[in-house]
Amino acid sequence: MSSRLDLVRRSFERKPSPAAAPGQKVSEYFGELVFDRPKMRKYLDPGTFEALLDCIDNGKALDSRTAEAVAKGMKEWALEHNVTHISHWFQPLTDGTAKKHDALIDYDGSGGVIERFDGRSLVQQEPDASSFPSGGLRATFEARGYTAWDPTSPVFIQDDTLCIPSVFVAYTGEALDYKTPLKRSVKAVSEAALPICKLFDPGVSKVYSYLGWEQEYFLVDEDLYSARPDLMITGRTLMGHMSSKNQQLDDHYFGSIPGRVAAFMRDLEVNALRLGIPLKTRHNEVAPNQFELAPIYGEVNLSNDQNQILMNLMESLARKHSFVVLLHEKPFEGINGSGKHNNWSLGTDTGVQLLAPGKDSLGNLQFVTFLVNVLAAVQKHNALLKASTASATNEHRLGGNEAPPAIVSAFLGRTMTEVLRKLLDLPSGTPIEIAGKKGRNVGLVEIPEIFLDNTDRNRTSPFAFTGNRFEFRAVGSSANCAGALTVLNAAVADQLVGFKAALDVQLAEGKPLEVAVMDTLKPVIREIIDVVCFDGNGYSEEWAKEAAARGLDVNKCVPELISAYTAPSSVEMFARTGVFDIRELEARNEVKWETYSKKVHIESRVMTRMAVNHIVPAAIEYKTRLLEGLKYRKDVFGSLGGRNTETELVNDIESLVDEILGLVRRMDEQRNAARAIPDARERALAYSAIASGLRELRAPIDRLEELTDDRLWPLPKYRELLFIS
Ligand code: ADP
Ligand code: MG
């Protein structure tokens, strides 16, 4: 076995791997591995092409003849790319994605085989679903769930496999995945927004919700990673003394990207672009070895699939560059964690962004209408939105004074706050203009022309308005964005439906649109402006107090937060929007509690084993050496001659070892007790206490790392994990 110091040396000496050099312009290879519209046109006959577009764009059902013809065209394209297998690609309630590969072959009836891929296998598959979590929706013995093609997300090729983006549902219809409810929520918000948009422009026929994610991640050298059982098994370091240099200097953020990392990023980008993922930006993040990348935003369901594909790609490509990518929300204590800002907006098929100022005063009124309704939805469902980002891993990040606080409020910025306040004071129907475009007029409400570039950046808000979209920042780096966006879309949809009903009453009284809209909006603005809207420092203690007084949810306990999904206000909202029924909500909560408990259970086992098998032996070895030195001294000089520092060191080590072993014993007992609790929620709560115990156990271990001879320390240290690239 190589010693830790050998591993460190080897990591330092690694050279960048040659980056993929496609020798082509991006436009020439972008999307070459997806069966996108140009390929549909090329490989499908015109009738099939039209029928498929009707299915994608208008939600028409796919008949079996069309499916057959589509499969034929896809097969032809796939075989040109040496594809041998097909797989439905889906997003079960575990982390990550799942595939079941079937070879593209069948007997030809005369002893040989032929390549076969028919409409049925395109449209539907039956994975052995019993091993995916279902929260009891589908008893294991009847393992009956199936995957069904989602034609709105294009089929793509990964290695030798044709991957078919699919939903995963039980035979009884309940969703067993992330994609199904996300699609329901996309439909709900689109249908709720449309009638409102039509009042402003009858030409609108569809509303889209958009997502642009910003994916943060860490890279560590794979040899050092392999020497850390905690990283390997739990994705984060459960111990480790803070390096003397960490992020205080903020020099990483502006620094150049190191060669090895740049080679990885380039490789990742080329591969992502081939898969039609429009990666646009990359940069270093605040913490050492932390990076971020983001695509051009797209339709929510597609963009989320792309994020899932990308996370997968990152994990496999990093290995080629002798890195391991850490998507965990908090891999290193004391160092910024990783999130995934979800930039979210609504837009029409006529190209209007509903969360950006409009072309004229009517457009601006439409913008304010959507802005206010989103805020109202966030206020009503703030606890639920927080729950949608809560997990055992994100728990370490939220509320940690470097990430969004564990209170969901919205940052609006001074400009828009002033606009809303002014609207309250002026008569309904007062035009909202962009300053500079119209002559000065005392009664006017104005949005400054430079508004889009000058929205203040408040980094402490979990839900920030940034000029043409909201950034939901509480989402964790390893999360499936669908969890959060399903809730957001559904909450906004429900709010919009309520708003439209109230607006109809005003319109029925014969008021002009501008007046009716403002009369409907004013009470909503009054309700939200001093509750959910908060532009101050979200990290401050005063805010936690004030937020509680405002009626916002300030709970931080993840197992308790999960219950927000089955609170009456949530159950009713999900039922009205058709996004979840009560059975699905209850089943999903079971899965969430179960996942939480399992994760903490594993962390606790890994940590106690490492403490006993790695840390305590290293400390005892060092202590023995110190004692031997003291013994020699006594043998030679007849006394210790006042060597108090060394004896103190021995004493310190002994008491730290005692403390560690005591805490380990207690944790083992707590774990055994927690595991035996039958109720999933109660069990998760018991594990939540163990999660705090992990922090307690860490303290004496980290102190030992400080005291122990560096050559004897068995685990790669923070300074090594964080500064090698
Ligand atoms: P930041 O300045 O917050 O780092 P960027 O300007 O790089 O962010 O954008 C972050 C993400 O927001 C990108 O994925 C971008 O495409 C996306 N984005 C921009 N405008 C919108 C919008 N209207 N709706 C949704 N996402 C958007
Ligand atoms: Mg951002």
Tab-separated table of N, CA and C in Angstrom, residues 41 206 231-232 236 265 400 418 454 487 502 512 523 525 532 540 544 567 601 667-668 693 713:
chain	number	residue	atom	x	y	z
A	41	ARG	N	-36.352	15.002	-39.137
A	41	ARG	CA	-36.717	15.333	-40.512
A	41	ARG	C	-35.986	14.407	-41.489
A	206	LYS	N	-49.318	29.541	-26.014
A	206	LYS	CA	-48.677	28.613	-25.087
A	206	LYS	C	-47.737	29.377	-24.147
A	231	LEU	N	-15.018	10.003	2.004
A	231	LEU	CA	-15.358	10.580	0.699
A	231	LEU	C	-15.927	9.522	-0.225
A	232	MET	N	-15.266	8.356	-0.211
A	232	MET	CA	-15.696	7.307	-1.134
A	232	MET	C	-17.114	6.839	-0.840
A	236	ARG	N	-18.594	12.967	1.285
A	236	ARG	CA	-18.064	14.132	1.990
A	236	ARG	C	-17.032	13.704	3.025
A	265	MET	N	-12.458	20.168	-18.102
A	265	MET	CA	-13.616	20.993	-18.477
A	265	MET	C	-13.842	20.985	-19.985
A	400	GLY	N	-26.027	27.730	6.743
A	400	GLY	CA	-24.629	27.689	7.168
A	400	GLY	C	-23.878	28.987	6.949
A	418	GLU	N	-39.849	49.567	-4.884
A	418	GLU	CA	-40.408	50.923	-4.980
A	418	GLU	C	-41.567	50.981	-5.958
A	454	ASN	N	-28.936	46.426	-13.624
A	454	ASN	CA	-28.554	46.955	-12.319
A	454	ASN	C	-29.330	46.352	-11.149
A	487	VAL	N	-42.546	21.853	-7.233
A	487	VAL	CA	-43.259	22.613	-6.211
A	487	VAL	C	-43.462	24.059	-6.665
A	502	ALA	N	-60.250	35.909	-9.365
A	502	ALA	CA	-60.515	37.209	-8.740
A	502	ALA	C	-60.568	38.311	-9.797
A	512	PRO	N	-62.039	48.481	-17.114
A	512	PRO	CA	-61.024	48.240	-18.145
A	512	PRO	C	-59.930	47.313	-17.590
A	523	PRO	N	-54.507	44.133	-3.330
A	523	PRO	CA	-54.541	43.391	-2.049
A	523	PRO	C	-53.427	42.347	-1.950
A	525	ILE	N	-50.397	42.600	-3.327
A	525	ILE	CA	-49.156	43.321	-3.032
A	525	ILE	C	-49.099	43.671	-1.539
A	532	VAL	N	-43.025	38.257	2.622
A	532	VAL	CA	-42.046	37.393	1.947
A	532	VAL	C	-40.895	38.199	1.349
A	540	SER	N	-28.268	37.086	8.972
A	540	SER	CA	-28.208	37.674	10.309
A	540	SER	C	-29.187	36.997	11.276
A	544	ALA	N	-33.690	35.905	11.396
A	544	ALA	CA	-34.376	34.683	11.828
A	544	ALA	C	-35.529	35.048	12.759
A	567	ALA	N	-48.954	18.872	4.613
A	567	ALA	CA	-49.771	19.877	5.314
A	567	ALA	C	-51.015	20.124	4.466
A	601	HIS	N	-27.300	6.995	8.714
A	601	HIS	CA	-26.855	5.702	9.227
A	601	HIS	C	-25.484	5.346	8.636
A	667	MET	N	-22.587	6.628	20.055
A	667	MET	CA	-23.208	6.690	18.732
A	667	MET	C	-23.653	5.311	18.258
A	668	ASP	N	-22.849	4.299	18.536
A	668	ASP	CA	-23.253	2.937	18.152
A	668	ASP	C	-24.574	2.564	18.821
A	693	GLY	N	-24.573	14.449	16.374
A	693	GLY	CA	-23.506	13.734	17.071
A	693	GLY	C	-22.248	13.579	16.222
A	713	TRP	N	-0.129	10.353	10.085
A	713	TRP	CA	-1.565	10.589	9.862
A	713	TRP	C	-2.031	9.793	8.643
